[in-house]
């Protein structure tokens, strides 16, 4: 994944890629709302100026302060008015789409997703007839035909353009334990759930910081009402051998070519039971189910005096999760066994499809009065140096060009962690990009760190057959009817499943509540969704 700054919300499951077990790029969060640089209206297209609505993180500086945006304006041949959304995008989007009031371009990974396109496709330009005006996009499709498949709707339309980020490792989620605390308390790195539980109890009772301060033995990122996302305790499913991807989403998974939903699986029950056991022992913080992402990140970085406050947790990298002052207290560890004598394989969350092939990055209004300018801007996003700058920041302060086709992503000048700086400086993972395989790029330290920290998880990834254990939802296009039917089922499913997840962990009761819960979940129609996904998967595999 990407790099995650302290205030970045966890990636929430998105409609199509939930079906593929992937997770969406978080584009909204914080306290900022909609702002417009250079004036403007609430949407629509105006002759003589190009209106671009962009989804950006609350930390990201104004678009006008990014040098690379000037190149986009030159390509457009007219002024660009940026409408910058950093919060409440889902609410604004639903109003905008229902009114049919769409600006020239909407930029942001999955800002407009496949469900939106299935329902409101007529609002957006079909780009399949415009590829001659998009030479960079056409070249990307030729080099990466899977991206053209990703972009193409069931009837052949191309309403949005995806991207290619290239560098992200198979998993972007890691688990960490405070090894300094282990050493202080004369403990070993746990390898099973029981050992982890004993370690967490020792953390709670043993005052590992020597200060008497309150600590969080275990912590994870906020779990929303729409399903599971990145850096959450559902990753413990890997201990049971159940393969997930993208953090889990709405529970759909593929195992040995068979679609299932772990929300009805006994292995999910075992994970929830273990977490409830931790809660009963006082190992979870009071707000683990209610904290926002900013709190989740800031707590793990401690009070700023070199004292850690979290024992075991999940994150993108050590430096991002804990900050430069205490990151060296932690170690990335491999997948835990459910029990010492288990025979099942160990698995983990496979995230590379969604990270390196971000879908639906930019769309064009079907009623744009500036179509030629808009097409020029879309294509410019996918130029070699432009894509690098959209992802990592401006050439100069953020990137050094070291030769022909050779670049170095520079460290932050103020000593902050590179993931925070990236999201402050540019659109990062929210922007349209094509990072060419031919480029030589010296990666930022956090991305290299993520690659290195994935090594202990690689055996679990290797135990998964990517054809049979990772649902290829990113590359599967469902009909509007199937998408809508599945969405209705999932809304009902989530109302039951996510409420039960929170209640069982915080208050217990899973043993007596499991059978009634299963009955309610079955009534949602989840089996119909599983059958639909199985049909699409079988057709996809037959066509390969």
Short mmCIF file of C-alpha atoms in Angstrom, two decimals:
data_model
loop_
_atom_site.label_atom_id
_atom_site.label_comp_id
_atom_site.label_asym_id
_atom_site.label_seq_id
_atom_site.Cartn_x
_atom_site.Cartn_y
_atom_site.Cartn_z
CA UNK A 1 0.00 0.00 0.00
CA UNK A 2 0.90 2.82 -0.01
CA UNK A 3 2.32 4.98 2.57
CA UNK A 4 0.12 6.04 5.42
CA UNK A 5 0.51 9.35 7.22
CA UNK A 6 -0.60 9.67 10.84
CA UNK A 7 -4.04 11.06 9.99
CA UNK A 8 -4.85 8.85 7.03
CA UNK A 9 -7.99 6.77 7.58
CA UNK A 10 -7.75 3.02 7.03
CA UNK A 11 -8.62 1.85 3.59
CA UNK A 12 -12.27 1.02 3.53
CA UNK A 13 -13.70 -1.81 1.43
CA UNK A 14 -15.01 -0.72 -1.95
CA UNK A 15 -17.73 -2.30 -4.00
CA UNK A 16 -15.97 -4.08 -6.82
CA UNK A 17 -12.68 -4.74 -5.13
CA UNK A 18 -14.39 -5.97 -2.01
CA UNK A 19 -15.45 -8.79 -4.27
CA UNK A 20 -11.83 -9.28 -5.08
CA UNK A 21 -10.89 -9.04 -1.44
CA UNK A 22 -9.15 -5.76 -2.04
CA UNK A 23 -9.47 -2.49 -0.22
CA UNK A 24 -9.97 1.04 -1.39
CA UNK A 25 -7.50 3.83 -1.20
CA UNK A 26 -8.62 6.08 1.59
CA UNK A 27 -9.27 9.46 0.09
CA UNK A 28 -11.44 11.12 2.65
CA UNK A 29 -10.90 11.90 6.29
CA UNK A 30 -9.98 14.57 8.75
CA UNK A 31 -11.90 17.74 9.23
CA UNK A 32 -11.51 19.42 5.86
CA UNK A 33 -14.40 19.70 3.44
CA UNK A 34 -14.72 20.97 -0.10
CA UNK A 35 -12.58 23.87 -1.19
CA UNK A 36 -12.15 25.44 -4.59
CA UNK A 37 -8.98 27.12 -5.78
CA UNK A 38 -9.74 29.97 -8.13
CA UNK A 39 -13.44 30.25 -7.42
CA UNK A 40 -16.09 28.17 -9.11
CA UNK A 41 -19.47 26.58 -8.64
CA UNK A 42 -20.76 23.33 -7.26
CA UNK A 43 -20.00 21.33 -10.40
CA UNK A 44 -20.75 21.17 -14.07
CA UNK A 45 -18.68 22.26 -17.02
CA UNK A 46 -17.85 25.83 -18.00
CA UNK A 47 -16.32 26.90 -21.32
CA UNK A 48 -12.89 28.47 -21.02
CA UNK A 49 -11.88 26.82 -17.75
CA UNK A 50 -11.38 23.19 -16.82
CA UNK A 51 -13.08 22.11 -13.62
CA UNK A 52 -11.36 19.19 -11.87
CA UNK A 53 -12.74 17.70 -8.68
CA UNK A 54 -9.95 15.91 -6.83
CA UNK A 55 -10.11 13.63 -3.81
CA UNK A 56 -7.17 14.35 -1.55
CA UNK A 57 -6.02 13.65 1.97
CA UNK A 58 -6.65 16.28 4.61
CA UNK A 59 -2.88 16.70 5.09
CA UNK A 60 -2.23 17.33 1.40
CA UNK A 61 -1.35 20.90 0.50
CA UNK A 62 -3.48 22.87 -2.01
CA UNK A 63 -3.23 21.72 -5.61
CA UNK A 64 -2.05 25.16 -6.71
CA UNK A 65 1.09 24.74 -4.58
CA UNK A 66 2.18 21.62 -6.48
CA UNK A 67 4.52 22.57 -9.31
CA UNK A 68 3.42 19.64 -11.48
CA UNK A 69 -0.12 21.00 -11.72
CA UNK A 70 1.22 23.83 -13.87
CA UNK A 71 2.16 21.26 -16.51
CA UNK A 72 -1.43 20.01 -16.49
CA UNK A 73 -2.68 23.54 -17.03
CA UNK A 74 -0.29 23.98 -19.96
CA UNK A 75 -1.58 20.75 -21.47
CA UNK A 76 -5.17 21.92 -21.03
CA UNK A 77 -4.48 25.26 -22.67
CA UNK A 78 -6.85 26.94 -20.24
CA UNK A 79 -7.08 27.68 -16.51
CA UNK A 80 -7.81 24.76 -14.19
CA UNK A 81 -10.20 25.29 -11.30
CA UNK A 82 -9.53 22.67 -8.63
CA UNK A 83 -12.31 21.53 -6.35
CA UNK A 84 -10.58 19.74 -3.49
CA UNK A 85 -12.49 17.21 -1.37
CA UNK A 86 -10.97 15.91 1.84
CA UNK A 87 -14.06 14.83 3.76
CA UNK A 88 -17.61 13.54 3.30
CA UNK A 89 -17.00 12.51 -0.30
CA UNK A 90 -19.59 9.73 -0.23
CA UNK A 91 -22.31 12.19 0.76
CA UNK A 92 -21.26 14.79 -1.78
CA UNK A 93 -20.90 12.15 -4.49
CA UNK A 94 -24.38 10.75 -4.03
CA UNK A 95 -25.89 14.21 -4.29
CA UNK A 96 -23.78 15.12 -7.31
CA UNK A 97 -24.51 11.91 -9.21
CA UNK A 98 -28.22 12.01 -8.46
CA UNK A 99 -28.33 15.58 -9.81
CA UNK A 100 -26.18 14.69 -12.82
CA UNK A 101 -24.01 17.71 -12.05
CA UNK A 102 -20.52 16.41 -12.87
CA UNK A 103 -17.40 18.60 -13.34
CA UNK A 104 -15.13 18.07 -16.33
CA UNK A 105 -12.91 15.57 -14.53
CA UNK A 106 -13.05 13.67 -11.25
CA UNK A 107 -9.64 12.50 -10.01
CA UNK A 108 -9.10 10.03 -7.19
CA UNK A 109 -8.58 6.29 -6.94
CA UNK A 110 -12.03 4.70 -6.72
CA UNK A 111 -13.63 8.11 -6.20
CA UNK A 112 -16.06 6.87 -8.84
CA UNK A 113 -16.25 3.09 -8.50
CA UNK A 114 -17.78 0.32 -10.58
CA UNK A 115 -21.08 0.47 -8.75
CA UNK A 116 -21.29 4.19 -9.54
CA UNK A 117 -20.49 3.47 -13.16
CA UNK A 118 -23.07 0.70 -13.34
CA UNK A 119 -25.74 3.09 -12.10
CA UNK A 120 -24.60 6.42 -13.52
CA UNK A 121 -22.46 5.39 -16.49
CA UNK A 122 -24.26 7.75 -18.87
CA UNK A 123 -22.85 10.71 -16.91
CA UNK A 124 -19.32 9.81 -17.99
CA UNK A 125 -17.55 9.80 -21.34
CA UNK A 126 -16.85 6.44 -22.95
CA UNK A 127 -13.11 6.74 -23.58
CA UNK A 128 -12.85 3.62 -25.72
CA UNK A 129 -13.29 5.82 -28.80
CA UNK A 130 -10.79 8.43 -27.58
CA UNK A 131 -7.61 6.40 -27.19
CA UNK A 132 -6.02 8.17 -30.18
CA UNK A 133 -6.21 11.35 -28.07
CA UNK A 134 -4.70 9.45 -25.11
CA UNK A 135 -1.37 8.11 -26.43
CA UNK A 136 0.12 7.54 -22.97
CA UNK A 137 -2.96 5.67 -21.83
CA UNK A 138 -2.98 3.62 -25.06
CA UNK A 139 0.70 2.78 -24.56
CA UNK A 140 0.01 1.75 -20.96
CA UNK A 141 -2.78 -0.54 -22.13
CA UNK A 142 -0.49 -2.07 -24.75
CA UNK A 143 2.28 -2.69 -22.23
CA UNK A 144 -0.11 -3.77 -19.48
CA UNK A 145 -3.13 -5.38 -21.18
CA UNK A 146 -4.49 -6.35 -17.78
CA UNK A 147 -5.08 -2.63 -17.19
CA UNK A 148 -7.22 -2.35 -20.30
CA UNK A 149 -9.19 -5.35 -19.05
CA UNK A 150 -9.51 -3.62 -15.69
CA UNK A 151 -10.84 -0.47 -17.38
CA UNK A 152 -13.29 -2.13 -19.77
CA UNK A 153 -16.94 -2.57 -18.83
CA UNK A 154 -18.95 -5.68 -19.81
CA UNK A 155 -20.24 -4.01 -23.00
CA UNK A 156 -16.84 -2.63 -23.98
CA UNK A 157 -17.08 0.91 -22.57
CA UNK A 158 -14.11 2.53 -20.84
CA UNK A 159 -15.49 5.11 -18.46
CA UNK A 160 -12.42 5.41 -16.23
CA UNK A 161 -8.67 4.95 -16.46
CA UNK A 162 -6.78 2.83 -13.90
CA UNK A 163 -3.10 3.06 -13.00
CA UNK A 164 0.06 1.10 -12.30
CA UNK A 165 2.29 1.73 -9.28
CA UNK A 166 4.72 -1.19 -9.70
CA UNK A 167 6.72 -1.08 -6.46
CA UNK A 168 4.33 -2.27 -3.77
CA UNK A 169 5.06 -5.63 -2.09
CA UNK A 170 2.62 -8.60 -1.99
CA UNK A 171 1.28 -7.42 1.36
CA UNK A 172 1.19 -3.92 2.74
CA UNK A 173 0.10 -5.03 6.19
CA UNK A 174 2.54 -6.11 8.85
CA UNK A 175 2.29 -7.07 12.50
CA UNK A 176 4.65 -5.68 15.10
CA UNK A 177 5.63 -6.46 18.66
CA UNK A 178 7.64 -4.35 21.07
CA UNK A 179 10.86 -6.35 21.42
CA UNK A 180 12.26 -3.88 23.95
CA UNK A 181 9.37 -4.77 26.23
CA UNK A 182 10.00 -8.45 25.59
CA UNK A 183 13.63 -8.03 26.61
CA UNK A 184 12.72 -6.03 29.70
CA UNK A 185 10.32 -8.74 30.86
CA UNK A 186 12.58 -11.61 29.74
CA UNK A 187 10.06 -12.89 27.20
CA UNK A 188 10.38 -14.52 23.78
CA UNK A 189 8.69 -13.44 20.56
CA UNK A 190 5.35 -15.31 20.52
CA UNK A 191 4.68 -17.84 17.79
CA UNK A 192 1.14 -19.00 18.74
CA UNK A 193 -2.07 -17.36 19.93
CA UNK A 194 -1.60 -18.73 23.45
CA UNK A 195 1.93 -17.39 23.59
CA UNK A 196 0.72 -14.03 22.32
CA UNK A 197 -1.97 -13.94 25.00
CA UNK A 198 0.57 -14.68 27.74
CA UNK A 199 2.90 -11.99 26.41
CA UNK A 200 0.08 -9.44 26.29
CA UNK A 201 -0.88 -10.25 29.89
CA UNK A 202 2.77 -9.80 30.90
CA UNK A 203 2.84 -6.45 29.11
CA UNK A 204 -0.27 -5.36 31.02
CA UNK A 205 0.92 -6.48 34.42
CA UNK A 206 4.69 -6.11 34.18
CA UNK A 207 5.17 -2.34 33.66
CA UNK A 208 7.50 -2.83 30.68
CA UNK A 209 8.19 0.91 30.36
CA UNK A 210 9.24 1.25 33.99
CA UNK A 211 7.06 4.34 34.34
CA UNK A 212 3.82 2.88 35.62
CA UNK A 213 2.07 4.50 32.68
CA UNK A 214 -1.03 2.95 31.15
CA UNK A 215 -0.28 0.95 28.00
CA UNK A 216 -2.25 -0.77 25.25
CA UNK A 217 -1.12 -4.40 25.03
CA UNK A 218 -2.90 -4.81 21.66
CA UNK A 219 -4.34 -2.28 19.25
CA UNK A 220 -5.72 -2.21 15.70
CA UNK A 221 -7.11 0.32 13.25
CA UNK A 222 -10.79 1.33 13.35
CA UNK A 223 -13.27 -1.19 11.97
CA UNK A 224 -16.10 0.53 10.10
CA UNK A 225 -19.70 -0.47 9.58
CA UNK A 226 -19.05 -1.36 5.93
CA UNK A 227 -16.58 -4.18 6.52
CA UNK A 228 -12.94 -4.82 7.31
CA UNK A 229 -9.96 -2.82 6.05
CA UNK A 230 -6.25 -2.51 6.55
CA UNK A 231 -4.33 -3.04 9.82
CA UNK A 232 -7.11 -4.78 11.68
CA UNK A 233 -7.23 -7.82 13.93
CA UNK A 234 -9.03 -9.83 11.26
CA UNK A 235 -5.52 -10.50 9.93
CA UNK A 236 -5.37 -13.25 12.56
CA UNK A 237 -7.40 -15.32 10.10
CA UNK A 238 -4.03 -16.05 8.52
CA UNK A 239 -3.27 -18.20 11.56
CA UNK A 240 -6.15 -20.48 10.60
CA UNK A 241 -5.08 -20.87 6.98
CA UNK A 242 -8.02 -18.90 5.60
CA UNK A 243 -6.71 -16.73 2.73
CA UNK A 244 -7.86 -13.12 2.55
CA UNK A 245 -6.81 -10.16 0.45
CA UNK A 246 -6.98 -6.42 0.86
CA UNK A 247 -7.75 -6.68 4.56
CA UNK A 248 -10.90 -8.77 4.27
CA UNK A 249 -13.55 -6.35 3.02
CA UNK A 250 -17.05 -7.76 3.43
CA UNK A 251 -15.83 -11.26 4.13
CA UNK A 252 -15.68 -12.79 0.66
CA UNK A 253 -12.67 -14.96 -0.01
CA UNK A 254 -11.44 -17.65 -2.38
CA UNK A 255 -9.96 -20.93 -1.17
CA UNK A 256 -8.82 -23.61 -3.58
CA UNK A 257 -11.03 -22.09 -6.26
CA UNK A 258 -14.17 -22.02 -4.11
CA UNK A 259 -15.77 -18.72 -3.07
CA UNK A 260 -16.87 -18.34 0.53
CA UNK A 261 -17.57 -15.70 3.11
CA UNK A 262 -15.57 -15.91 6.31
CA UNK A 263 -18.31 -14.15 8.28
CA UNK A 264 -20.04 -17.55 8.41
CA UNK A 265 -16.85 -19.60 8.78
CA UNK A 266 -15.84 -21.38 12.00
CA UNK A 267 -12.33 -19.98 11.60
CA UNK A 268 -13.73 -16.45 11.86
CA UNK A 269 -15.53 -17.54 15.02
CA UNK A 270 -12.21 -18.72 16.45
CA UNK A 271 -10.57 -15.34 15.77
CA UNK A 272 -13.43 -13.42 17.39
CA UNK A 273 -13.37 -15.79 20.37
CA UNK A 274 -9.66 -15.13 20.85
CA UNK A 275 -10.15 -11.36 20.66
CA UNK A 276 -13.00 -11.58 23.18
CA UNK A 277 -10.67 -13.52 25.47
CA UNK A 278 -8.19 -10.66 25.19
CA UNK A 279 -10.92 -8.16 26.00
CA UNK A 280 -12.02 -10.13 29.05
CA UNK A 281 -8.43 -10.10 30.31
CA UNK A 282 -8.27 -6.32 29.96
CA UNK A 283 -5.81 -6.37 27.08
CA UNK A 284 -7.81 -4.09 24.76
CA UNK A 285 -8.15 -0.37 25.19
CA UNK A 286 -11.58 0.97 26.02
CA UNK A 287 -11.84 2.74 22.67
CA UNK A 288 -10.37 0.08 20.35
CA UNK A 289 -13.74 -0.24 18.60
CA UNK A 290 -14.54 3.47 18.50
CA UNK A 291 -11.25 5.36 18.02
CA UNK A 292 -10.61 7.16 14.74
CA UNK A 293 -7.55 6.53 12.61
CA UNK A 294 -5.73 9.62 13.80
CA UNK A 295 -5.97 8.44 17.40
CA UNK A 296 -4.92 4.95 16.42
CA UNK A 297 -1.77 6.32 14.80
CA UNK A 298 -0.87 8.97 17.34
CA UNK A 299 -1.22 6.66 20.35
CA UNK A 300 1.28 4.21 18.84
CA UNK A 301 3.84 7.00 18.51
CA UNK A 302 3.81 7.57 22.25
CA UNK A 303 3.91 10.84 24.20
CA UNK A 304 7.09 12.01 22.47
CA UNK A 305 9.59 11.21 25.22
CA UNK A 306 10.82 7.93 23.78
CA UNK A 307 8.28 5.87 25.72
CA UNK A 308 6.16 3.40 23.79
CA UNK A 309 2.52 2.77 24.68
CA UNK A 310 1.49 -0.15 22.42
CA UNK A 311 2.73 -3.73 22.67
CA UNK A 312 1.35 -5.59 19.62
CA UNK A 313 -0.28 -3.99 16.61
CA UNK A 314 -0.55 -3.79 12.82
CA UNK A 315 0.67 -1.20 10.32
CA UNK A 316 2.34 -0.21 7.05
CA UNK A 317 5.92 0.22 8.30
CA UNK A 318 7.59 0.61 11.68
CA UNK A 319 8.60 4.20 10.98
CA UNK A 320 5.10 5.11 9.85
CA UNK A 321 3.31 3.28 12.65
CA UNK A 322 5.52 4.34 15.55
CA UNK A 323 7.45 7.38 14.34
CA UNK A 324 11.22 7.78 14.18
CA UNK A 325 11.73 8.08 17.95
CA UNK A 326 10.51 4.63 19.01
CA UNK A 327 10.32 2.60 15.78
CA UNK A 328 13.47 0.69 16.68
CA UNK A 329 11.69 -0.78 19.71
CA UNK A 330 9.53 -2.88 17.37
CA UNK A 331 10.01 -5.85 15.10
CA UNK A 332 7.90 -7.17 12.24
CA UNK A 333 6.95 -10.77 13.01
CA UNK A 334 5.66 -13.67 10.97
CA UNK A 335 2.21 -15.21 11.02
CA UNK A 336 1.30 -16.77 14.37
CA UNK A 337 0.10 -20.34 14.60
CA UNK A 338 -3.40 -20.81 15.96
CA UNK A 339 -2.04 -23.68 18.05
CA UNK A 340 1.28 -25.42 18.41
CA UNK A 341 0.06 -28.69 16.88
CA UNK A 342 -1.95 -27.32 13.96
CA UNK A 343 -1.53 -28.95 10.56
CA UNK A 344 -3.17 -26.19 8.50
CA UNK A 345 -1.00 -23.90 6.44
CA UNK A 346 -0.47 -20.28 7.48
CA UNK A 347 -1.69 -17.50 5.15
CA UNK A 348 -1.81 -13.71 5.14
CA UNK A 349 -3.55 -10.85 3.35
CA UNK A 350 -2.53 -10.55 -0.31
CA UNK A 351 -2.75 -6.88 -1.29
CA UNK A 352 -0.61 -6.42 -4.37
CA UNK A 353 -3.36 -6.42 -6.99
CA UNK A 354 -5.15 -3.45 -5.47
CA UNK A 355 -1.95 -1.59 -4.65
CA UNK A 356 -0.07 -1.92 -7.92
CA UNK A 357 -3.18 -1.83 -10.12
CA UNK A 358 -5.33 0.95 -8.63
CA UNK A 359 -8.64 1.12 -10.48
CA UNK A 360 -10.90 3.98 -11.53
CA UNK A 361 -8.43 6.83 -11.07
CA UNK A 362 -9.96 9.46 -13.37
CA UNK A 363 -13.27 9.95 -15.21
CA UNK A 364 -14.46 12.53 -17.76
CA UNK A 365 -17.91 14.08 -17.80
CA UNK A 366 -20.01 13.08 -20.80
CA UNK A 367 -21.24 16.68 -21.06
CA UNK A 368 -17.90 18.45 -20.73
CA UNK A 369 -17.66 21.60 -22.81
CA UNK A 370 -13.87 21.18 -22.70
CA UNK A 371 -13.46 17.59 -23.83
CA UNK A 372 -10.24 18.19 -25.81
CA UNK A 373 -8.58 19.93 -22.86
CA UNK A 374 -9.81 17.28 -20.45
CA UNK A 375 -8.40 14.47 -22.60
CA UNK A 376 -5.06 16.27 -22.76
CA UNK A 377 -4.97 16.48 -18.95
CA UNK A 378 -5.86 12.82 -18.53
CA UNK A 379 -3.07 11.79 -20.87
CA UNK A 380 -0.56 14.12 -19.21
CA UNK A 381 -1.17 12.44 -15.86
CA UNK A 382 0.24 9.25 -17.42
CA UNK A 383 3.47 10.80 -18.74
CA UNK A 384 6.68 9.38 -17.29
CA UNK A 385 7.83 12.22 -15.03
CA UNK A 386 4.31 13.43 -14.30
CA UNK A 387 3.31 10.04 -12.86
CA UNK A 388 6.36 9.99 -10.62
CA UNK A 389 5.55 13.47 -9.34
CA UNK A 390 1.88 12.67 -8.77
CA UNK A 391 2.96 9.67 -6.68
CA UNK A 392 6.01 11.02 -4.84
CA UNK A 393 6.01 14.82 -5.23
CA UNK A 394 7.66 17.50 -7.36
CA UNK A 395 11.01 17.01 -9.08
CA UNK A 396 13.34 19.18 -7.03
CA UNK A 397 12.16 19.02 -3.44
CA UNK A 398 10.79 15.46 -3.59
CA UNK A 399 12.49 13.74 -6.52
CA UNK A 400 15.96 14.04 -8.02
CA UNK A 401 16.49 13.11 -11.65
CA UNK A 402 19.79 11.21 -11.64
CA UNK A 403 19.99 10.31 -15.33
CA UNK A 404 17.95 9.38 -18.37
CA UNK A 405 15.12 7.26 -17.03
CA UNK A 406 16.70 7.30 -13.58
CA UNK A 407 15.30 8.97 -10.45
CA UNK A 408 15.78 9.10 -6.70
CA UNK A 409 12.95 9.82 -4.26
CA UNK A 410 14.47 12.22 -1.74
CA UNK A 411 14.10 12.03 2.05
CA UNK A 412 12.03 14.69 3.81
CA UNK A 413 14.15 17.76 4.51
CA UNK A 414 12.65 18.27 7.97
CA UNK A 415 13.32 14.76 9.27
CA UNK A 416 9.69 13.62 9.27
CA UNK A 417 8.86 10.14 8.06
CA UNK A 418 8.62 9.89 4.24
CA UNK A 419 5.08 8.54 4.21
CA UNK A 420 3.72 11.62 5.96
CA UNK A 421 5.75 13.89 3.69
CA UNK A 422 4.53 12.17 0.55
CA UNK A 423 0.89 12.63 1.47
CA UNK A 424 1.57 16.23 2.46
CA UNK A 425 3.33 17.02 -0.81
CA UNK A 426 1.21 15.40 -3.49
CA UNK A 427 -1.85 13.30 -4.30
CA UNK A 428 0.21 10.16 -3.70
CA UNK A 429 -1.92 7.01 -4.11
CA UNK A 430 -5.00 9.04 -4.95
CA UNK A 431 -3.57 10.31 -8.25
CA UNK A 432 -3.56 8.75 -11.75
CA UNK A 433 -0.15 7.20 -12.47
CA UNK A 434 1.76 4.86 -14.74
CA UNK A 435 5.15 4.00 -13.24
CA UNK A 436 6.93 2.37 -16.14
CA UNK A 437 8.82 -0.88 -15.60
CA UNK A 438 11.75 0.54 -17.55
CA UNK A 439 12.43 3.30 -15.02
CA UNK A 440 15.17 3.06 -12.43
CA UNK A 441 13.89 4.54 -9.20
CA UNK A 442 15.65 4.66 -5.86
CA UNK A 443 12.71 4.17 -3.56
CA UNK A 444 11.87 6.20 -0.46
CA UNK A 445 12.95 4.58 2.76
CA UNK A 446 9.43 3.72 3.91
CA UNK A 447 8.59 1.78 0.75
CA UNK A 448 11.86 -0.13 0.95
CA UNK A 449 11.12 -0.68 4.62
CA UNK A 450 7.73 -2.19 3.73
CA UNK A 451 9.39 -4.52 1.24
CA UNK A 452 11.95 -5.63 3.83
CA UNK A 453 9.37 -6.10 6.58
CA UNK A 454 7.28 -8.32 4.31
CA UNK A 455 10.02 -10.96 4.21
CA UNK A 456 8.85 -12.67 7.42
CA UNK A 457 5.34 -12.92 5.95
CA UNK A 458 6.49 -14.22 2.56
CA UNK A 459 6.24 -17.93 3.49
CA UNK A 460 2.55 -17.43 4.26
CA UNK A 461 2.05 -15.57 0.97
CA UNK A 462 3.91 -18.35 -0.85
CA UNK A 463 1.51 -20.88 0.67
CA UNK A 464 -1.33 -19.24 -1.26
CA UNK A 465 -2.08 -20.12 -4.88
CA UNK A 466 -2.78 -16.73 -6.43
CA UNK A 467 -5.10 -18.27 -9.01
CA UNK A 468 -7.09 -20.30 -6.49
CA UNK A 469 -6.76 -18.33 -3.22
CA UNK A 470 -7.10 -14.70 -4.34
CA UNK A 471 -10.38 -13.66 -5.89
CA UNK A 472 -9.55 -11.65 -9.06
CA UNK A 473 -12.34 -9.15 -8.53
CA UNK A 474 -10.20 -6.30 -9.76
CA UNK A 475 -10.28 -7.83 -13.24
CA UNK A 476 -13.87 -9.08 -13.20
CA UNK A 477 -16.63 -6.87 -14.54
CA UNK A 478 -20.11 -7.67 -13.34
CA UNK A 479 -23.35 -6.55 -14.90
CA UNK A 480 -25.28 -3.67 -13.42
CA UNK A 481 -28.01 -6.07 -12.31
CA UNK A 482 -25.60 -8.33 -10.47
CA UNK A 483 -23.77 -5.44 -8.84
CA UNK A 484 -27.00 -3.91 -7.60
CA UNK A 485 -28.31 -7.23 -6.31
CA UNK A 486 -25.09 -7.95 -4.48
CA UNK A 487 -24.97 -4.46 -3.01
CA UNK A 488 -28.42 -4.88 -1.47
CA UNK A 489 -27.40 -8.18 0.10
CA UNK A 490 -24.16 -6.75 1.44
CA UNK A 491 -25.93 -3.81 3.06
CA UNK A 492 -28.09 -6.22 5.05
CA UNK A 493 -25.14 -8.51 5.73
CA UNK A 494 -22.99 -5.71 7.13
CA UNK A 495 -25.75 -4.45 9.39
CA UNK A 496 -25.73 -7.81 11.15
CA UNK A 497 -22.09 -8.87 10.88
CA UNK A 498 -20.27 -5.72 11.93
CA UNK A 499 -22.60 -5.07 14.86
CA UNK A 500 -22.09 -8.63 16.06
CA UNK A 501 -18.32 -8.38 15.65
CA UNK A 502 -18.16 -5.36 17.95
CA UNK A 503 -20.59 -6.76 20.50
CA UNK A 504 -18.91 -10.16 20.75
CA UNK A 505 -15.50 -8.64 21.33
CA UNK A 506 -16.52 -5.98 23.81
CA UNK A 507 -19.27 -7.89 25.66
CA UNK A 508 -18.77 -11.57 24.82
CA UNK A 509 -21.60 -13.93 23.95
CA UNK A 510 -20.38 -15.47 20.71
CA UNK A 511 -20.96 -19.06 21.88
CA UNK A 512 -24.66 -18.60 22.53
CA UNK A 513 -25.09 -16.04 19.76
CA UNK A 514 -23.38 -17.86 16.90
CA UNK A 515 -26.22 -20.05 15.66
CA UNK A 516 -28.88 -17.27 15.71
CA UNK A 517 -26.35 -15.02 14.00
CA UNK A 518 -25.76 -17.58 11.24
CA UNK A 519 -29.49 -17.84 10.65
CA UNK A 520 -29.81 -14.07 10.30
CA UNK A 521 -26.81 -13.86 8.00
CA UNK A 522 -28.20 -16.60 5.77
CA UNK A 523 -31.43 -14.61 5.43
CA UNK A 524 -29.44 -11.71 3.99
CA UNK A 525 -28.91 -13.64 0.75
CA UNK A 526 -25.17 -14.04 1.19
CA UNK A 527 -25.34 -17.47 -0.50
CA UNK A 528 -26.72 -15.81 -3.61
CA UNK A 529 -23.76 -13.45 -3.63
CA UNK A 530 -21.35 -16.32 -3.22
CA UNK A 531 -22.98 -18.14 -6.13
CA UNK A 532 -22.77 -15.02 -8.30
CA UNK A 533 -19.10 -14.53 -7.50
CA UNK A 534 -18.38 -18.21 -8.16
CA UNK A 535 -20.00 -17.95 -11.58
CA UNK A 536 -17.88 -14.93 -12.52
CA UNK A 537 -14.73 -16.53 -11.16
CA UNK A 538 -15.29 -19.75 -13.12
CA UNK A 539 -15.92 -17.78 -16.31
CA UNK A 540 -12.81 -15.67 -15.71
CA UNK A 541 -10.59 -18.70 -15.16
CA UNK A 542 -12.01 -20.44 -18.23
CA UNK A 543 -11.10 -17.41 -20.33
CA UNK A 544 -7.48 -17.26 -19.16
#
